[in-house]
Coordinates of C-alpha atoms and ligand atoms in Angstrom, one line a residue:
X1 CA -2.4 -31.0 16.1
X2 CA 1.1 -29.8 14.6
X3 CA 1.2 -26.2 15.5
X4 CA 4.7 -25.9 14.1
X5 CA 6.6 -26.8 10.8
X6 CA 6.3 -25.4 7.2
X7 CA 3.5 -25.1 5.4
X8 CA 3.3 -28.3 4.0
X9 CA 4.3 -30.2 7.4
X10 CA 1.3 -27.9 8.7
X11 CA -1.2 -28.6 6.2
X12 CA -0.7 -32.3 6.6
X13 CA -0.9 -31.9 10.2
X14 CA -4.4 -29.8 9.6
X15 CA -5.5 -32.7 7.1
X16 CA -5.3 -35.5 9.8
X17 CA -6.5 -33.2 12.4
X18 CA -10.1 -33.0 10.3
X19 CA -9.8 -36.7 9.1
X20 CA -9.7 -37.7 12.8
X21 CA -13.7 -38.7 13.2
X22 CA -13.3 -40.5 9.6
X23 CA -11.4 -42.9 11.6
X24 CA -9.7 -44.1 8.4
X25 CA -7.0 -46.4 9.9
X26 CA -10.1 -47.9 12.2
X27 CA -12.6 -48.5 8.8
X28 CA -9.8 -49.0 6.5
X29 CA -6.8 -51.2 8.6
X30 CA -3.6 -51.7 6.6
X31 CA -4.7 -49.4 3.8
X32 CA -2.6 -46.9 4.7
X33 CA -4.8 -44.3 3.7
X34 CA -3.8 -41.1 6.1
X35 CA -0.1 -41.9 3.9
X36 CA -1.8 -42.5 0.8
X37 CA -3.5 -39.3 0.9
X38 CA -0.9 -36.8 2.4
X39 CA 2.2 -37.7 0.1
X40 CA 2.8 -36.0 -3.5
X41 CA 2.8 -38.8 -6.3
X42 CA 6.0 -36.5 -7.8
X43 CA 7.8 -33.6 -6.9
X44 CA 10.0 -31.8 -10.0
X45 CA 12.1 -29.5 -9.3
X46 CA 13.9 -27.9 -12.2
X47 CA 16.6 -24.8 -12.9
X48 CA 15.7 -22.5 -15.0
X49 CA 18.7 -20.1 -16.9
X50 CA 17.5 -16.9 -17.9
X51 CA 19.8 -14.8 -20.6
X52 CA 18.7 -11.1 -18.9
X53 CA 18.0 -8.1 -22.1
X54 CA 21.7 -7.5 -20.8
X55 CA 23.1 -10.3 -21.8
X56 CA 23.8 -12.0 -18.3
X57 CA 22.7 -15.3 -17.5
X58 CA 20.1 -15.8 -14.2
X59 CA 19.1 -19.5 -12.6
X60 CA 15.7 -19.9 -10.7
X61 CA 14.5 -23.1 -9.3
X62 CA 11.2 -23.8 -10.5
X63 CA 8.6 -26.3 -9.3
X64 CA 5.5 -28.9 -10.7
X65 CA 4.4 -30.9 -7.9
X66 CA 1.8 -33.4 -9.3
X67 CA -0.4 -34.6 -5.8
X68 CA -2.4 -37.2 -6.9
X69 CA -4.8 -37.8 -9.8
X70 CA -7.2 -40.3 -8.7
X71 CA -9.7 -38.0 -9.7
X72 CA -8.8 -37.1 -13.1
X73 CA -5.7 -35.0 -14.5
X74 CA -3.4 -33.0 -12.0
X75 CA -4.5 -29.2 -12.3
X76 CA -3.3 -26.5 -10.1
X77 CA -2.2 -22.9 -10.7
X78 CA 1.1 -21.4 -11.3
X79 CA 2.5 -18.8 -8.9
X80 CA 6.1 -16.7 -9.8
X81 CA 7.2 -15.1 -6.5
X82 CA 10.2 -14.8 -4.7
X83 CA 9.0 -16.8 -1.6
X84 CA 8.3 -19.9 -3.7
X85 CA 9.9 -23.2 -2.4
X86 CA 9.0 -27.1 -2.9
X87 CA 7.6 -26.9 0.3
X88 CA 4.9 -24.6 -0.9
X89 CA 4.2 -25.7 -3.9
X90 CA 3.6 -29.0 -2.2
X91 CA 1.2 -27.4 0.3
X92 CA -0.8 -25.6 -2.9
X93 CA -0.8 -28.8 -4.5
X94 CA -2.4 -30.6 -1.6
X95 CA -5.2 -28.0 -1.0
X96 CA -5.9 -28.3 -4.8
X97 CA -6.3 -32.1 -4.4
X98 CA -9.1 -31.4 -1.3
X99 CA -10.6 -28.4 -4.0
X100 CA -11.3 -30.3 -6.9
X101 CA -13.2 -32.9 -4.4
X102 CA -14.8 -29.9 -2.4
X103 CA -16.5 -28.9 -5.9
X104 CA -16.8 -32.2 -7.1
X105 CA -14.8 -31.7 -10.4
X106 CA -13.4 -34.8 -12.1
X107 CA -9.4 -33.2 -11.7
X108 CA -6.1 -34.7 -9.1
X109 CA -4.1 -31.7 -7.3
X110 CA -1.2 -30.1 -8.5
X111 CA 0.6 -27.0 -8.0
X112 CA 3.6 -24.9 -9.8
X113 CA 5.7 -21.9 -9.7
X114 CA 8.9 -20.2 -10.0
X115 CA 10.8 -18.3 -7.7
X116 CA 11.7 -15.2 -8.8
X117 CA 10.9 -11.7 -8.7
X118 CA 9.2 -11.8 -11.6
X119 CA 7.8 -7.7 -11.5
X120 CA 11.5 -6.8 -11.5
X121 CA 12.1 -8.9 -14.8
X122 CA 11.2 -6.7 -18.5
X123 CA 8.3 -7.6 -20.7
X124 CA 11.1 -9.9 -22.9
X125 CA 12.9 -11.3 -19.9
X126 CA 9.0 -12.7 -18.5
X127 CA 8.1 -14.0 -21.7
X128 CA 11.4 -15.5 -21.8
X129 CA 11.3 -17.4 -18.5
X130 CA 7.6 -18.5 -18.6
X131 CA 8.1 -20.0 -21.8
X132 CA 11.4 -21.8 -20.7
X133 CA 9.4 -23.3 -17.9
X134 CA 7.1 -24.8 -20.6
X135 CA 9.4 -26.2 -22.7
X136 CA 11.0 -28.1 -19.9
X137 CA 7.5 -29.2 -18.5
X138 CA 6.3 -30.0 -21.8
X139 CA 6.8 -34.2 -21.3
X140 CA 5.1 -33.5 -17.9
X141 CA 2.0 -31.1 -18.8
X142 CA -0.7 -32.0 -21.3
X143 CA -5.2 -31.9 -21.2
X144 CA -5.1 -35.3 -20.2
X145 CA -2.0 -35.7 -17.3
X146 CA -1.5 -32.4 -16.1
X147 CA -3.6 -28.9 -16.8
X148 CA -1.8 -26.0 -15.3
X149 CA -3.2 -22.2 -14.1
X150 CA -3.1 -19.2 -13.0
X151 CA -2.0 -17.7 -9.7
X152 CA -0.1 -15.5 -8.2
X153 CA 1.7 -12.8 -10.5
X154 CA 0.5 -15.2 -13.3
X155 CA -2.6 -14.4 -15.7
X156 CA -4.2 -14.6 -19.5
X157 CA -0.7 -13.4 -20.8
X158 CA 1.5 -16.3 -19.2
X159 CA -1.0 -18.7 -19.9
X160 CA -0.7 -18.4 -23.8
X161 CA 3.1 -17.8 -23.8
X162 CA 2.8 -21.5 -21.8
X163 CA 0.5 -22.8 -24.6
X164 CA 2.5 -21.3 -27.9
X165 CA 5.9 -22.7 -26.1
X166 CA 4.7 -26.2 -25.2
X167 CA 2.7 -26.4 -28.8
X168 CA 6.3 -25.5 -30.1
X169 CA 8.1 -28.2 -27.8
X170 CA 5.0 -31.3 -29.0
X171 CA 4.1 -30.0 -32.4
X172 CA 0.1 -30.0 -32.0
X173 CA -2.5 -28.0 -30.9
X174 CA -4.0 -28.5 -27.1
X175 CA -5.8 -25.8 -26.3
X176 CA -7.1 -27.6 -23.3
X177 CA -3.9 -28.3 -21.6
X178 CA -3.7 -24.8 -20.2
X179 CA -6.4 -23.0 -18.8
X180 CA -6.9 -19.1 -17.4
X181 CA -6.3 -18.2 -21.2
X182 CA -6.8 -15.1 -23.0
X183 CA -10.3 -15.3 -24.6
X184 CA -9.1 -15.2 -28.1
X185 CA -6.9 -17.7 -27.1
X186 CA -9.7 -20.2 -26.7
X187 CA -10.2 -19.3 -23.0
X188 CA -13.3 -19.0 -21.4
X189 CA -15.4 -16.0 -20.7
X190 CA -16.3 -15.8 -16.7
X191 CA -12.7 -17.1 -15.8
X192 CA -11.0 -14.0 -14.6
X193 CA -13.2 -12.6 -12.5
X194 CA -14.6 -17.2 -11.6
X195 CA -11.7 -16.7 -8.3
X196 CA -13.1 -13.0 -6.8
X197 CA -17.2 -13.5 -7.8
X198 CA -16.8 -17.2 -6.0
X199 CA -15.3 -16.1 -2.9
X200 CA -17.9 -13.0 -2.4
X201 CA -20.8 -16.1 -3.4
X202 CA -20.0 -18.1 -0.4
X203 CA -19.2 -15.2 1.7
X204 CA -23.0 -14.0 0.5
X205 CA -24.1 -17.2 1.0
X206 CA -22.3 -17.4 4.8
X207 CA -23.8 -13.5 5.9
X208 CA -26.8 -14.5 4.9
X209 CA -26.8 -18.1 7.7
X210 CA -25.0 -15.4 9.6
X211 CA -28.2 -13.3 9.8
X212 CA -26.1 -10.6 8.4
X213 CA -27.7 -8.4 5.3
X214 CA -24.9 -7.5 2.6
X215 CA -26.4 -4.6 1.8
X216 CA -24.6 -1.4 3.2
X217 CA -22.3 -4.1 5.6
X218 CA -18.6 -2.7 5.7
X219 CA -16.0 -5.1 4.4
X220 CA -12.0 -5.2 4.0
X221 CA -9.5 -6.7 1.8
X222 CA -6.2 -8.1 2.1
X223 CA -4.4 -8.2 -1.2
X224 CA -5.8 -6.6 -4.4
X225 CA -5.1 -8.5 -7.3
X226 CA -6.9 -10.8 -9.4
X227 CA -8.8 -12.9 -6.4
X228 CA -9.3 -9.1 -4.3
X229 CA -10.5 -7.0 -6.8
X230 CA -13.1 -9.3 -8.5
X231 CA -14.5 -10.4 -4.9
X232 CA -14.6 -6.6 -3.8
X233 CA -16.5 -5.7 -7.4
X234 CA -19.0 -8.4 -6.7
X235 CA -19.2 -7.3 -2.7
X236 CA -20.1 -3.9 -3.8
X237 CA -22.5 -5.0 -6.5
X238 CA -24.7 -6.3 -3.4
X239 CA -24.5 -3.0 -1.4
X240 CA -21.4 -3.5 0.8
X241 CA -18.7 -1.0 1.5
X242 CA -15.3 -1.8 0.8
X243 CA -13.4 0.8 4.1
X244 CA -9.8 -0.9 4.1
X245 CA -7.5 -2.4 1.4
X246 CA -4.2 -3.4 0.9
X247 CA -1.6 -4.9 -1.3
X248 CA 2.2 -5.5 -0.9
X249 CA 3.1 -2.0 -1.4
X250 CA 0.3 0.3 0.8
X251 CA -2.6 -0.3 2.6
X252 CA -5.5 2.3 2.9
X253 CA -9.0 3.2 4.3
X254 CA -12.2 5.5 4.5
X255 CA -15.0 4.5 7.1
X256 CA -17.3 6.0 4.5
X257 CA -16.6 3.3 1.5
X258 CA -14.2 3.1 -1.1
X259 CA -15.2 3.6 -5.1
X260 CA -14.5 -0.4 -6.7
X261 CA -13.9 0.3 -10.1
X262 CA -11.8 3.4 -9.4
X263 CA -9.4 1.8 -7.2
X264 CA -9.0 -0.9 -10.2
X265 CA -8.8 1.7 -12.5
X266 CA -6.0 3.4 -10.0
X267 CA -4.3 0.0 -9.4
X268 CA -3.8 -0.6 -13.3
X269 CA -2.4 3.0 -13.3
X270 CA 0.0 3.1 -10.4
X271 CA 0.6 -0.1 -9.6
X272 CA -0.8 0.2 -5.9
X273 CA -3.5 1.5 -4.0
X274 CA -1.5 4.0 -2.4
X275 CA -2.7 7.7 -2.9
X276 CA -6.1 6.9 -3.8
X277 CA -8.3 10.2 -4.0
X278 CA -10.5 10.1 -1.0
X279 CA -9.0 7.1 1.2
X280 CA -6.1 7.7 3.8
X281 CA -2.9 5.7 4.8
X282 CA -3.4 3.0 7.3
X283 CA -0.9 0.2 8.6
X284 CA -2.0 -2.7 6.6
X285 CA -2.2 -5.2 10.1
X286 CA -5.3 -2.8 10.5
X287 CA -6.8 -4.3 7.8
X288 CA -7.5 -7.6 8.9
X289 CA -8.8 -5.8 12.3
X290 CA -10.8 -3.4 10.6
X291 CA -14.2 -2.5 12.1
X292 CA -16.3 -4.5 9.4
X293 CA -18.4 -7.1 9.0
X294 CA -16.4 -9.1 6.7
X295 CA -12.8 -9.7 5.5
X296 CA -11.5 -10.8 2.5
X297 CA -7.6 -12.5 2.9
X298 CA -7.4 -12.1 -0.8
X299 CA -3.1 -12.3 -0.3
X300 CA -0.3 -14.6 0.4
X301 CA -0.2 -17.7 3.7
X302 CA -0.4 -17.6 7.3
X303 CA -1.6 -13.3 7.1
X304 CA -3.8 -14.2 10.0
X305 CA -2.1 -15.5 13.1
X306 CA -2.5 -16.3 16.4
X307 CA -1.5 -12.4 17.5
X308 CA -3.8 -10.8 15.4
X309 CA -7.1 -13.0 15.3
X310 CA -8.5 -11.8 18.8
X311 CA -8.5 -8.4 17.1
X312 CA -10.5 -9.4 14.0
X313 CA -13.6 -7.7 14.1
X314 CA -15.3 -9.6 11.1
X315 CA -18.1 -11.7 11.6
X316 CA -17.9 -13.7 8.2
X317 CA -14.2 -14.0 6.5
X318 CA -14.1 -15.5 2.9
X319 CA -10.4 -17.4 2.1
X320 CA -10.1 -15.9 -1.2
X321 CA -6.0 -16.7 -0.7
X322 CA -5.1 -20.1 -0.2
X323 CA -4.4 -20.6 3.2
X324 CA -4.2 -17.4 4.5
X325 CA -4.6 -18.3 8.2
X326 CA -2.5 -20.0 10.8
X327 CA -4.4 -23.5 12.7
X328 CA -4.1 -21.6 16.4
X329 CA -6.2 -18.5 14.7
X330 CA -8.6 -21.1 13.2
X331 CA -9.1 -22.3 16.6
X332 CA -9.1 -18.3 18.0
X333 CA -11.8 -17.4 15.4
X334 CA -14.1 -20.5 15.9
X335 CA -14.6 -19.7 19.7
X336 CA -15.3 -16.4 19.2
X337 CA -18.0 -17.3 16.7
X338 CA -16.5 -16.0 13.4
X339 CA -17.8 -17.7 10.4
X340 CA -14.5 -18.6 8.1
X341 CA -16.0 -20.1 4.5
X342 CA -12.3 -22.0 4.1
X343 CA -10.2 -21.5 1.4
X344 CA -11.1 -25.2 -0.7
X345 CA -14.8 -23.9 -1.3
X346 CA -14.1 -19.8 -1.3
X347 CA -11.5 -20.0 -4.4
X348 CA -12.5 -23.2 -5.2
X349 CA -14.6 -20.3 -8.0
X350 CA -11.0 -20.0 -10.1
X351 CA -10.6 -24.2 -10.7
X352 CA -14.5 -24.8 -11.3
X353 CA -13.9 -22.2 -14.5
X354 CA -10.9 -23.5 -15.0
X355 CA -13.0 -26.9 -15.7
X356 CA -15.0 -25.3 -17.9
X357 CA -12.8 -23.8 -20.2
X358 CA -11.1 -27.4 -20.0
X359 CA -14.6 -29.0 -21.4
X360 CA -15.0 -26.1 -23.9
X361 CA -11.8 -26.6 -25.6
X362 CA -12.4 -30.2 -25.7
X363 CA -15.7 -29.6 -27.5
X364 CA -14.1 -26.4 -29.7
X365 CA -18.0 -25.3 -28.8
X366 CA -18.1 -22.4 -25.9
X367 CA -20.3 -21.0 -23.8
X368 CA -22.0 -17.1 -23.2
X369 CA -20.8 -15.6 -20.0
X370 CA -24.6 -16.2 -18.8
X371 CA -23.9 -20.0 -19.1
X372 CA -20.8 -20.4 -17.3
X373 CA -21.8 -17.6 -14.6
X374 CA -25.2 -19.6 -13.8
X375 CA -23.4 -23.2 -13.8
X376 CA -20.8 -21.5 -11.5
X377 CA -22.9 -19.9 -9.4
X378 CA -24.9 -23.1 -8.9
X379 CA -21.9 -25.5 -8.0
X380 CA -20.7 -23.5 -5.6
X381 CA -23.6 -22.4 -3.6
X382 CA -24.4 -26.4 -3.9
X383 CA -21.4 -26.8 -2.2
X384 CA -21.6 -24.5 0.3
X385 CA -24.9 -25.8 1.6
X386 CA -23.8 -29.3 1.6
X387 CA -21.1 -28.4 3.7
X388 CA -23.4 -25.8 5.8
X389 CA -25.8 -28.8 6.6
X390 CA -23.0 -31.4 7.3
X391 CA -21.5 -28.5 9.7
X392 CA -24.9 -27.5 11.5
X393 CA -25.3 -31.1 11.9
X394 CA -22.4 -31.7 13.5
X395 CA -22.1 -28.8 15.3
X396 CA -18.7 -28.5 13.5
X397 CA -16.9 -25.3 11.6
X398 CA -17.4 -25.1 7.7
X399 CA -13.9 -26.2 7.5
X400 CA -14.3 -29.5 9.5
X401 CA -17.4 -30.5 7.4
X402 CA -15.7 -29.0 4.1
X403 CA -12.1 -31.2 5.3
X404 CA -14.9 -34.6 5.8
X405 CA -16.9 -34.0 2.7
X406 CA -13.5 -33.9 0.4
X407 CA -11.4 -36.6 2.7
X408 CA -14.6 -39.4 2.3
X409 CA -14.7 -38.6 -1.6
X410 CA -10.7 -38.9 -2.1
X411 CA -10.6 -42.4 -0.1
X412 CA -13.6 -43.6 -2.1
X413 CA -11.8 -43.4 -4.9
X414 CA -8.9 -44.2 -4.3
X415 CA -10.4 -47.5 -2.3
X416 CA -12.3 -48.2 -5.3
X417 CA -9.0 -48.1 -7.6
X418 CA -7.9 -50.6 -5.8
X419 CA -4.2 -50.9 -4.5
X420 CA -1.7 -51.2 -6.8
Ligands
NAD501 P1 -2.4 -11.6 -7.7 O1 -0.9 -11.7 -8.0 O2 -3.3 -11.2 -8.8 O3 -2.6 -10.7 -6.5 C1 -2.0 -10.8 -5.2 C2 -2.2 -9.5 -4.5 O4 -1.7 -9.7 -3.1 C3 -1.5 -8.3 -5.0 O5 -2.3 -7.2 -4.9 C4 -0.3 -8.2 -4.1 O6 0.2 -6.8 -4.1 C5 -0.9 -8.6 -2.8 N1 0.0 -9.0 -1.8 C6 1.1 -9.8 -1.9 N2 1.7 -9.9 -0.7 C7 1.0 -9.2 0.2 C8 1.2 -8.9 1.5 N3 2.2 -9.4 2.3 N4 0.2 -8.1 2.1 C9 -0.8 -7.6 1.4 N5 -0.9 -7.8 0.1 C10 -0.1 -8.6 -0.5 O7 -2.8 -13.1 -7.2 P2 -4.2 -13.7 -7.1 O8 -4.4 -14.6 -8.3 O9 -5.2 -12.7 -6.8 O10 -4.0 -14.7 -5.8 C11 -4.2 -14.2 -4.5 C12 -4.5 -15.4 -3.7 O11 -5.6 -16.1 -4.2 C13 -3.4 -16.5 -3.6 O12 -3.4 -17.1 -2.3 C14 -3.8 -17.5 -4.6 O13 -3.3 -18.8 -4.4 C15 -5.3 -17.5 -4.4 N6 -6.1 -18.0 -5.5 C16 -6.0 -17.4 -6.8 C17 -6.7 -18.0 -7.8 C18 -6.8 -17.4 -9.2 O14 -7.6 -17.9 -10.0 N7 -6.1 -16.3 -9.4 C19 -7.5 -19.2 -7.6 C20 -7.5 -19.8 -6.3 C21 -6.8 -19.2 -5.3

């Protein structure tokens, strides 16, 4: 398996590792499926001017990489952060493409973002950019070719500036050709917190096949955003204890358990966990080693590497991030027994909403948070026991049987659409 490379090459590489006992070139000969599979249908790349509340002028490169919509609309997040490149976004993209067939939802792969360093921009100069991107996506975005999302540094708030500015560029109404909107907004109730709550299901769900009982286990978090916080509410709704934390600024810890709802409340105050009352300063490597029995990469890529997985002391981790670990620490973590839910079922939570609030809008007809919490709830744990059977059977890792499930519905498909 490719070990080395960017994301993407490595993602590809991880892709053909797991589609190996598939055989597809064997089953399938001159189909070329393994290419069929692995390369974007488009890649934009645009540049983005900004005019600064100064009056200078700014250029970002921006990306919408469209994967492949055999089944259904592209839809993938959003993500405005300085480490954003084409090779990323194509990466995302790919991992949304195995998602949307990991949860059996009737949407292709796609991914987008911006980079910039959009926290240093002011209130204007975001709204600004976020709706330039829409206006110059607006031929390429719509409910029925391509549904964008939230992710990183991106929310409710960018996700109706995106809807107001592409309504401006087409002149109609689509609610549902954005999703991760503000409720008012014709979003849907449950999708916030849909990432966070799905990624502590699963990791339930895992502890439980684990033999491990949620209820006073210790558990850490890497990254405490959207995806971290909402996982960490739901962990500590079942009796675990949150003892290390981190985002990009601090990272901190108490043996004893953090308060949830306090460090939110501190985070939306600060900015960063630093200086919460009770907890003290640790490095923030010592997070992902923390004596716990779960972890929660809840960040950024590749925060779990070949160097630090011998260390990890979790026995269940939960990808809340999108892939968060490198292939050599897959391989570390699977000898040494750790459970991994992987990242296409853990935040696979996020674009199951996301579908949702898609079928909502489409209807004009929504749902009570019961509703879309018990038809969340129920897809994923589905999922993860079809992929806990297919990987006790095969005496494979979650991921292998997570990677086979998703690879054999994608070449269905496709093989079914013929080959034109
Ligand atoms: P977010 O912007 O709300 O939060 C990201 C958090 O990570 C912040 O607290 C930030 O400070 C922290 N962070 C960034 N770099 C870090 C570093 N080097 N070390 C420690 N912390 C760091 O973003 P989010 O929406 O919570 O997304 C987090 C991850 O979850 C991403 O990988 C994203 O692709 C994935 N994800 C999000 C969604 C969603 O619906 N929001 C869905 C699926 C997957």
């Amino acid at each position: 398996m490719q070990l080395e490379g960017t994301v993407f090459d490595r993602a590809k590489a991880l892709f053909l590792h797991y589609a190996e006992p598939l055989q597809l070139d064997a089953k399938y000969p001159g189909m070329a499926l393994p290419q069929r599979l692995t390369i974007p249908d488009k890649s934009i790349t645009v540049r983005l001017t900004l005019q600064k509340d100064n009056g200078t002028v700014e250029v970002f490169d921006a990306y919408r990489v469209q994967f492949n919509d055999d089944l259904g609309p592209y839809k993938g997040g959003l993500r405005f952060h300085p480490q954003v490149s084409l090779d990323e976004v194509k990466a995302l993209a790919f991992w949304m493409y195995l998602k949307t067939a990991v949860v059996s939802i009737p949407f292709g792969g796609a991914k987008g973002g911006i980079a910039v360093d959009y926290k240093a921009l002011s209130l204007a100069e975001k709204e600004r950019l976020t709706k330039k991107f829409a206006i110059v996506l607006a031929n390429d975005i719509g409910a029925d070719t391509d549904i964008p999302a939230p992710d990183v540094n991106t929310g409710p708030r960018e996700m109706a500036w995106m809807s107001h500015a592409w309504r401006m560029a087409r002149g109609k109404y689509e609610r549902a050709m954005i999703t991760g909107k503000p409720l008012d907004n014709g979003g849907s109730l449950g999708r916030t917190e849909a990432t966070g709550y799905g990624c502590a299901i699963t990791l339930l769900e895992a502890a439980r096949d684990k033999g491990v009982d949620p209820n006073g286990a210790r558990y850490a978090v890497q990254g405490f955003g959207n995806a971290g916080q909402y996982a960490a509410l739901e962990m500590s709704r079942h009796g675990s204890r949150l003892i290390a934390v981190c985002d990009s600024r601090a990272a901190i810890g108490n043996p004893e358990g953090l308060d949830v709802e306090a460090l939110i409340r501190h985070k939306e105050q600060t900015g960063c966990v630093a200086d919460f009352p009770g907890s003290k300063p640790i490095d923030p490597p010592e997070v992902l080693t923390a004596d716990c029995e779960f972890l929660i990469p809840a960040a950024l890529e590749d925060a779990i590497t070949k160097e630090i997985s011998p260390d990890v002391k979790a026995k269940v981790i939960s990808e809340a991030a999108n892939g968060p670990m490198t292939q050599e620490a897959m391989e570390i973590l699977f000898k040494k027994g750790t459970v991994v839910v992987p990242d296409i079922l853990a935040n696979a939570g996020g674009v199951t909403v996301s579908y949702f609030e898609w079928v909502q809008n489409r209807q004009e007809y929504y749902w009570t948070h019961e509703v879309v919490m018990e038809r969340l709830t129920k897809r994923l744990v589905d999922s993860y026991r079809r992929i806990y059977e297919r990987a006790q059977a095969e005496k494979t890792s979650l991921r292998q049987a997570a990677y086979e499930g998703a690879i054999e519905r994608v070449v269905r498909i496709a093989l079914e659409r013929g080959t034109q």
